[in-house]
PDB file of C-alpha atoms in Angstrom:
ATOM      1  CA  UNK A   1       0.000   0.000   0.000  1.00  0.00           C
ATOM      2  CA  UNK A   2       1.086   3.584  -0.626  1.00  0.00           C
ATOM      3  CA  UNK A   3       0.514   7.051   0.798  1.00  0.00           C
ATOM      4  CA  UNK A   4       0.755  10.654  -0.314  1.00  0.00           C
ATOM      5  CA  UNK A   5       1.470  13.279   2.347  1.00  0.00           C
ATOM      6  CA  UNK A   6       0.786  16.980   1.906  1.00  0.00           C
ATOM      7  CA  UNK A   7       2.420  19.355   4.366  1.00  0.00           C
ATOM      8  CA  UNK A   8       0.831  22.795   4.599  1.00  0.00           C
ATOM      9  CA  UNK A   9       2.153  25.727   6.589  1.00  0.00           C
ATOM     10  CA  UNK A  10      -1.204  27.116   7.706  1.00  0.00           C
ATOM     11  CA  UNK A  11      -2.310  30.158   9.617  1.00  0.00           C
ATOM     12  CA  UNK A  12      -3.091  28.948  13.175  1.00  0.00           C
ATOM     13  CA  UNK A  13      -6.300  30.995  13.148  1.00  0.00           C
ATOM     14  CA  UNK A  14      -7.661  29.097  10.118  1.00  0.00           C
ATOM     15  CA  UNK A  15      -6.821  25.540  11.158  1.00  0.00           C
ATOM     16  CA  UNK A  16     -10.364  24.753  12.310  1.00  0.00           C
ATOM     17  CA  UNK A  17     -11.754  25.930   8.964  1.00  0.00           C
ATOM     18  CA  UNK A  18      -9.246  23.698   7.216  1.00  0.00           C
ATOM     19  CA  UNK A  19     -10.191  20.691   9.346  1.00  0.00           C
ATOM     20  CA  UNK A  20     -13.881  21.233   8.559  1.00  0.00           C
ATOM     21  CA  UNK A  21     -13.158  21.474   4.835  1.00  0.00           C
ATOM     22  CA  UNK A  22     -11.146  18.255   4.872  1.00  0.00           C
ATOM     23  CA  UNK A  23     -13.857  16.419   6.817  1.00  0.00           C
ATOM     24  CA  UNK A  24     -16.952  17.749   5.037  1.00  0.00           C
ATOM     25  CA  UNK A  25     -15.793  18.202   1.450  1.00  0.00           C
ATOM     26  CA  UNK A  26     -12.490  16.494   0.709  1.00  0.00           C
ATOM     27  CA  UNK A  27     -13.213  13.120   2.296  1.00  0.00           C
ATOM     28  CA  UNK A  28     -16.524  12.581   0.436  1.00  0.00           C
ATOM     29  CA  UNK A  29     -14.743  13.418  -2.828  1.00  0.00           C
ATOM     30  CA  UNK A  30     -11.894  11.027  -2.121  1.00  0.00           C
ATOM     31  CA  UNK A  31     -14.321   8.261  -1.182  1.00  0.00           C
ATOM     32  CA  UNK A  32     -15.376   8.029  -4.830  1.00  0.00           C
ATOM     33  CA  UNK A  33     -11.841   7.566  -6.148  1.00  0.00           C
ATOM     34  CA  UNK A  34     -10.649   4.034  -7.037  1.00  0.00           C
ATOM     35  CA  UNK A  35      -8.155   2.583  -4.575  1.00  0.00           C
ATOM     36  CA  UNK A  36      -8.573   5.203  -1.842  1.00  0.00           C
ATOM     37  CA  UNK A  37      -8.069   3.709   1.637  1.00  0.00           C
ATOM     38  CA  UNK A  38      -8.558   6.703   3.894  1.00  0.00           C
ATOM     39  CA  UNK A  39      -7.140   9.949   5.211  1.00  0.00           C
ATOM     40  CA  UNK A  40      -5.491  11.344   8.305  1.00  0.00           C
ATOM     41  CA  UNK A  41      -4.868  14.961   9.291  1.00  0.00           C
ATOM     42  CA  UNK A  42      -2.251  16.040  11.829  1.00  0.00           C
ATOM     43  CA  UNK A  43      -2.103  19.630  13.048  1.00  0.00           C
ATOM     44  CA  UNK A  44       0.210  21.709  15.203  1.00  0.00           C
ATOM     45  CA  UNK A  45      -1.908  24.652  16.320  1.00  0.00           C
ATOM     46  CA  UNK A  46       1.076  26.643  17.579  1.00  0.00           C
ATOM     47  CA  UNK A  47       3.287  26.486  14.501  1.00  0.00           C
ATOM     48  CA  UNK A  48       0.507  26.049  11.927  1.00  0.00           C
ATOM     49  CA  UNK A  49       2.141  22.973  10.427  1.00  0.00           C
ATOM     50  CA  UNK A  50      -0.479  20.536   9.091  1.00  0.00           C
ATOM     51  CA  UNK A  51       0.062  17.162   7.414  1.00  0.00           C
ATOM     52  CA  UNK A  52      -2.667  15.521   5.336  1.00  0.00           C
ATOM     53  CA  UNK A  53      -1.980  11.910   4.392  1.00  0.00           C
ATOM     54  CA  UNK A  54      -4.065   9.868   1.976  1.00  0.00           C
ATOM     55  CA  UNK A  55      -3.615   6.100   1.661  1.00  0.00           C
ATOM     56  CA  UNK A  56      -4.045   4.059  -1.537  1.00  0.00           C
ATOM     57  CA  UNK A  57      -4.293   0.370  -2.386  1.00  0.00           C
ATOM     58  CA  UNK A  58      -1.465   0.587  -4.917  1.00  0.00           C
ATOM     59  CA  UNK A  59       1.110   2.930  -6.360  1.00  0.00           C
ATOM     60  CA  UNK A  60      -0.896   3.057  -9.601  1.00  0.00           C
ATOM     61  CA  UNK A  61      -4.063   4.091  -7.751  1.00  0.00           C
ATOM     62  CA  UNK A  62      -2.131   6.847  -5.984  1.00  0.00           C
ATOM     63  CA  UNK A  63      -0.695   8.171  -9.240  1.00  0.00           C
ATOM     64  CA  UNK A  64      -3.988   7.843 -11.134  1.00  0.00           C
ATOM     65  CA  UNK A  65      -5.689  10.033  -8.501  1.00  0.00           C
ATOM     66  CA  UNK A  66      -3.262  12.927  -8.956  1.00  0.00           C
ATOM     67  CA  UNK A  67      -5.267  15.003 -11.431  1.00  0.00           C
ATOM     68  CA  UNK A  68      -8.495  14.652  -9.423  1.00  0.00           C
ATOM     69  CA  UNK A  69      -6.790  15.414  -6.109  1.00  0.00           C
ATOM     70  CA  UNK A  70      -4.979  18.538  -7.339  1.00  0.00           C
ATOM     71  CA  UNK A  71      -7.975  20.953  -7.218  1.00  0.00           C
ATOM     72  CA  UNK A  72      -8.950  19.652  -3.783  1.00  0.00           C
ATOM     73  CA  UNK A  73      -5.397  20.260  -2.593  1.00  0.00           C
ATOM     74  CA  UNK A  74      -5.454  23.820  -3.882  1.00  0.00           C
ATOM     75  CA  UNK A  75      -8.761  24.542  -2.162  1.00  0.00           C
ATOM     76  CA  UNK A  76      -7.480  23.007   1.077  1.00  0.00           C
ATOM     77  CA  UNK A  77      -4.457  25.307   0.959  1.00  0.00           C
ATOM     78  CA  UNK A  78      -6.825  28.269   0.655  1.00  0.00           C
ATOM     79  CA  UNK A  79      -8.962  27.125   3.574  1.00  0.00           C
ATOM     80  CA  UNK A  80      -5.902  26.619   5.745  1.00  0.00           C
ATOM     81  CA  UNK A  81      -4.693  30.067   4.670  1.00  0.00           C
ATOM     82  CA  UNK A  82      -1.174  28.825   4.275  1.00  0.00           C
ATOM     83  CA  UNK A  83       1.725  28.012   1.996  1.00  0.00           C
ATOM     84  CA  UNK A  84       2.604  24.828   0.177  1.00  0.00           C
ATOM     85  CA  UNK A  85       1.867  22.066   0.177  1.00  0.00           C
ATOM     86  CA  UNK A  86       5.023  19.979   0.189  1.00  0.00           C
ATOM     87  CA  UNK A  87       3.959  16.740  -1.515  1.00  0.00           C
ATOM     88  CA  UNK A  88       5.702  13.445  -0.730  1.00  0.00           C
ATOM     89  CA  UNK A  89       4.922   9.875  -1.771  1.00  0.00           C
ATOM     90  CA  UNK A  90       5.624   6.833   0.371  1.00  0.00           C
ATOM     91  CA  UNK A  91       5.329   3.095   0.594  1.00  0.00           C
ATOM     92  CA  UNK A  92       3.415   2.017   3.711  1.00  0.00           C
ATOM     93  CA  UNK A  93       5.940  -0.464   5.098  1.00  0.00           C
ATOM     94  CA  UNK A  94       4.231  -1.210   8.405  1.00  0.00           C
ATOM     95  CA  UNK A  95       1.030  -0.417  10.243  1.00  0.00           C
ATOM     96  CA  UNK A  96       0.082  -1.826  13.629  1.00  0.00           C
ATOM     97  CA  UNK A  97      -3.068  -0.812  15.447  1.00  0.00           C
ATOM     98  CA  UNK A  98      -3.721  -1.786  19.069  1.00  0.00           C
ATOM     99  CA  UNK A  99      -6.992   0.140  19.029  1.00  0.00           C
ATOM    100  CA  UNK A 100      -8.523   3.040  17.144  1.00  0.00           C
ATOM    101  CA  UNK A 101      -7.684   6.583  18.220  1.00  0.00           C
ATOM    102  CA  UNK A 102     -10.564   8.606  19.646  1.00  0.00           C
ATOM    103  CA  UNK A 103     -11.042  12.362  19.894  1.00  0.00           C
ATOM    104  CA  UNK A 104      -8.143  14.023  21.685  1.00  0.00           C
ATOM    105  CA  UNK A 105      -5.505  11.634  20.333  1.00  0.00           C
ATOM    106  CA  UNK A 106      -2.045  12.964  19.514  1.00  0.00           C
ATOM    107  CA  UNK A 107       0.885  11.657  17.487  1.00  0.00           C
ATOM    108  CA  UNK A 108       4.664  11.694  17.611  1.00  0.00           C
ATOM    109  CA  UNK A 109       6.367  11.682  14.206  1.00  0.00           C
ATOM    110  CA  UNK A 110       9.986  10.711  13.663  1.00  0.00           C
ATOM    111  CA  UNK A 111      11.713  11.359  10.344  1.00  0.00           C
ATOM    112  CA  UNK A 112      14.821   9.347   9.474  1.00  0.00           C
ATOM    113  CA  UNK A 113      17.413   9.028   6.741  1.00  0.00           C
ATOM    114  CA  UNK A 114      19.553   6.051   5.783  1.00  0.00           C
ATOM    115  CA  UNK A 115      21.452   4.529   2.910  1.00  0.00           C
ATOM    116  CA  UNK A 116      18.873   3.101   0.524  1.00  0.00           C
ATOM    117  CA  UNK A 117      20.283  -0.403   0.920  1.00  0.00           C
ATOM    118  CA  UNK A 118      19.542  -0.313   4.667  1.00  0.00           C
ATOM    119  CA  UNK A 119      15.807   0.304   4.336  1.00  0.00           C
ATOM    120  CA  UNK A 120      14.748  -3.358   4.609  1.00  0.00           C
ATOM    121  CA  UNK A 121      16.963  -3.846   7.646  1.00  0.00           C
ATOM    122  CA  UNK A 122      15.478  -0.723   9.253  1.00  0.00           C
ATOM    123  CA  UNK A 123      11.935  -1.996   8.607  1.00  0.00           C
ATOM    124  CA  UNK A 124      12.806  -5.300  10.274  1.00  0.00           C
ATOM    125  CA  UNK A 125      14.223  -3.532  13.334  1.00  0.00           C
ATOM    126  CA  UNK A 126      11.108  -1.380  13.529  1.00  0.00           C
ATOM    127  CA  UNK A 127       8.845  -4.433  13.445  1.00  0.00           C
ATOM    128  CA  UNK A 128      10.832  -6.638  15.806  1.00  0.00           C
ATOM    129  CA  UNK A 129      12.076  -4.043  18.310  1.00  0.00           C
ATOM    130  CA  UNK A 130      10.165  -0.771  18.139  1.00  0.00           C
ATOM    131  CA  UNK A 131       6.590  -2.033  17.834  1.00  0.00           C
ATOM    132  CA  UNK A 132       6.682  -4.434  20.825  1.00  0.00           C
ATOM    133  CA  UNK A 133       8.222  -1.688  22.972  1.00  0.00           C
ATOM    134  CA  UNK A 134       5.641   0.894  21.917  1.00  0.00           C
ATOM    135  CA  UNK A 135       2.811  -1.517  22.715  1.00  0.00           C
ATOM    136  CA  UNK A 136       3.883  -1.339  26.352  1.00  0.00           C
ATOM    137  CA  UNK A 137       3.742   2.450  26.507  1.00  0.00           C
ATOM    138  CA  UNK A 138       0.902   4.097  28.388  1.00  0.00           C
ATOM    139  CA  UNK A 139      -1.902   5.219  26.087  1.00  0.00           C
ATOM    140  CA  UNK A 140      -0.474   3.718  22.889  1.00  0.00           C
ATOM    141  CA  UNK A 141      -2.999   3.386  20.032  1.00  0.00           C
ATOM    142  CA  UNK A 142      -1.173   2.647  16.785  1.00  0.00           C
ATOM    143  CA  UNK A 143       1.985   3.144  14.771  1.00  0.00           C
ATOM    144  CA  UNK A 144       2.870   3.294  11.087  1.00  0.00           C
ATOM    145  CA  UNK A 145       6.109   3.438   9.145  1.00  0.00           C
ATOM    146  CA  UNK A 146       6.302   5.051   5.705  1.00  0.00           C
ATOM    147  CA  UNK A 147       9.410   4.759   3.542  1.00  0.00           C
ATOM    148  CA  UNK A 148      10.840   6.245   0.365  1.00  0.00           C
ATOM    149  CA  UNK A 149      13.245   3.518  -0.729  1.00  0.00           C
ATOM    150  CA  UNK A 150      14.886   5.552  -3.483  1.00  0.00           C
ATOM    151  CA  UNK A 151      15.733   8.496  -1.236  1.00  0.00           C
ATOM    152  CA  UNK A 152      16.503   6.384   1.835  1.00  0.00           C
ATOM    153  CA  UNK A 153      13.953   8.311   3.893  1.00  0.00           C
ATOM    154  CA  UNK A 154      11.344   7.203   6.392  1.00  0.00           C
ATOM    155  CA  UNK A 155       8.808   8.597   8.821  1.00  0.00           C
ATOM    156  CA  UNK A 156       7.066   6.807  11.673  1.00  0.00           C
ATOM    157  CA  UNK A 157       3.859   8.009  13.283  1.00  0.00           C
ATOM    158  CA  UNK A 158       3.022   6.745  16.766  1.00  0.00           C
ATOM    159  CA  UNK A 159      -0.445   7.680  17.989  1.00  0.00           C
ATOM    160  CA  UNK A 160      -1.428   7.976  21.650  1.00  0.00           C
ATOM    161  CA  UNK A 161      -4.807   8.496  23.260  1.00  0.00           C
ATOM    162  CA  UNK A 162      -4.086  12.006  24.595  1.00  0.00           C
ATOM    163  CA  UNK A 163      -1.551  14.801  24.855  1.00  0.00           C
ATOM    164  CA  UNK A 164      -0.927  13.691  28.432  1.00  0.00           C
ATOM    165  CA  UNK A 165      -0.063  10.168  27.299  1.00  0.00           C
ATOM    166  CA  UNK A 166       2.255  11.609  24.660  1.00  0.00           C
ATOM    167  CA  UNK A 167       4.049  13.641  27.332  1.00  0.00           C
ATOM    168  CA  UNK A 168       4.285  10.707  29.756  1.00  0.00           C
ATOM    169  CA  UNK A 169       5.961   8.539  27.123  1.00  0.00           C
ATOM    170  CA  UNK A 170       8.429  11.141  25.860  1.00  0.00           C
ATOM    171  CA  UNK A 171      11.489   9.780  27.668  1.00  0.00           C
ATOM    172  CA  UNK A 172      10.690   6.136  26.920  1.00  0.00           C
ATOM    173  CA  UNK A 173      10.178   7.056  23.263  1.00  0.00           C
ATOM    174  CA  UNK A 174      13.506   8.909  23.159  1.00  0.00           C
ATOM    175  CA  UNK A 175      15.333   5.925  24.670  1.00  0.00           C
ATOM    176  CA  UNK A 176      13.677   3.534  22.216  1.00  0.00           C
ATOM    177  CA  UNK A 177      14.423   5.840  19.294  1.00  0.00           C
ATOM    178  CA  UNK A 178      18.114   5.966  20.191  1.00  0.00           C
ATOM    179  CA  UNK A 179      18.387   2.193  20.570  1.00  0.00           C
ATOM    180  CA  UNK A 180      16.400   1.301  17.452  1.00  0.00           C
ATOM    181  CA  UNK A 181      18.126   3.765  15.132  1.00  0.00           C
ATOM    182  CA  UNK A 182      21.535   2.674  16.380  1.00  0.00           C
ATOM    183  CA  UNK A 183      20.694  -0.969  15.688  1.00  0.00           C
ATOM    184  CA  UNK A 184      19.242  -0.145  12.266  1.00  0.00           C
ATOM    185  CA  UNK A 185      22.105   2.170  11.305  1.00  0.00           C
ATOM    186  CA  UNK A 186      19.873   5.116  10.449  1.00  0.00           C
ATOM    187  CA  UNK A 187      19.826   8.776  11.511  1.00  0.00           C
ATOM    188  CA  UNK A 188      16.950  10.760  12.997  1.00  0.00           C
ATOM    189  CA  UNK A 189      16.434  14.070  11.193  1.00  0.00           C
ATOM    190  CA  UNK A 190      13.395  15.411  13.087  1.00  0.00           C
ATOM    191  CA  UNK A 191      10.880  14.586  15.818  1.00  0.00           C
ATOM    192  CA  UNK A 192       7.603  16.502  16.119  1.00  0.00           C
ATOM    193  CA  UNK A 193       4.271  16.157  17.924  1.00  0.00           C
ATOM    194  CA  UNK A 194       0.801  16.833  16.538  1.00  0.00           C
ATOM    195  CA  UNK A 195      -2.877  16.716  17.346  1.00  0.00           C
ATOM    196  CA  UNK A 196      -4.648  13.973  15.384  1.00  0.00           C
ATOM    197  CA  UNK A 197      -7.492  16.042  13.963  1.00  0.00           C
ATOM    198  CA  UNK A 198      -8.889  13.427  11.552  1.00  0.00           C
ATOM    199  CA  UNK A 199      -8.257   9.680  11.739  1.00  0.00           C
ATOM    200  CA  UNK A 200     -10.015   7.848   8.930  1.00  0.00           C
ATOM    201  CA  UNK A 201      -7.362   5.493   7.590  1.00  0.00           C
ATOM    202  CA  UNK A 202      -8.664   2.022   6.711  1.00  0.00           C
ATOM    203  CA  UNK A 203      -5.238   0.544   6.063  1.00  0.00           C
ATOM    204  CA  UNK A 204      -5.168  -3.084   7.274  1.00  0.00           C
ATOM    205  CA  UNK A 205      -2.601  -4.494   9.663  1.00  0.00           C
ATOM    206  CA  UNK A 206       0.805  -4.589   7.937  1.00  0.00           C
ATOM    207  CA  UNK A 207       3.525  -6.216  10.061  1.00  0.00           C
TER     208      UNK A 207
END
């Protein structure tokens, strides 16, 4: 399965309008597109950074949707009152869901970079080491790992039931991140936390 992420630098004052537009207008439009498997929206209300991710059954379905998605993307940018978006395409390497995230859930994203020939090894470390450890963390809901094999890039998204749970697990997550990336031979380029504003991904378990 594959995913397209769109990062918008929004105006904090217009984030709620953007969320409503994505929920009420974009999602119904996407639902009619072949191969669409859902959408998530992450927002940082302080910085205005917003990440919309759509999931697709195949790389072809993702690419075939491009012309139909483009006008929706442009309108979303206007609703969010921001710049961008930065568009990135990914393979969904792993998704594990302990339970669905409810209102108030938050997410910790970790971006990484590695030599392209280490991607499979990094995925294996993530599955065998990171996921079991995250399952033990207070308030854990789900985690996904997206990779760009050509560029040697990856991003994981770990979702927790609340901002409080995210804060309580910060040190454990940092320790796990250091151990897992050292074992996988990859480098962390950024860690950021977001509110999970929309969680409508129907991606099946991929481990």
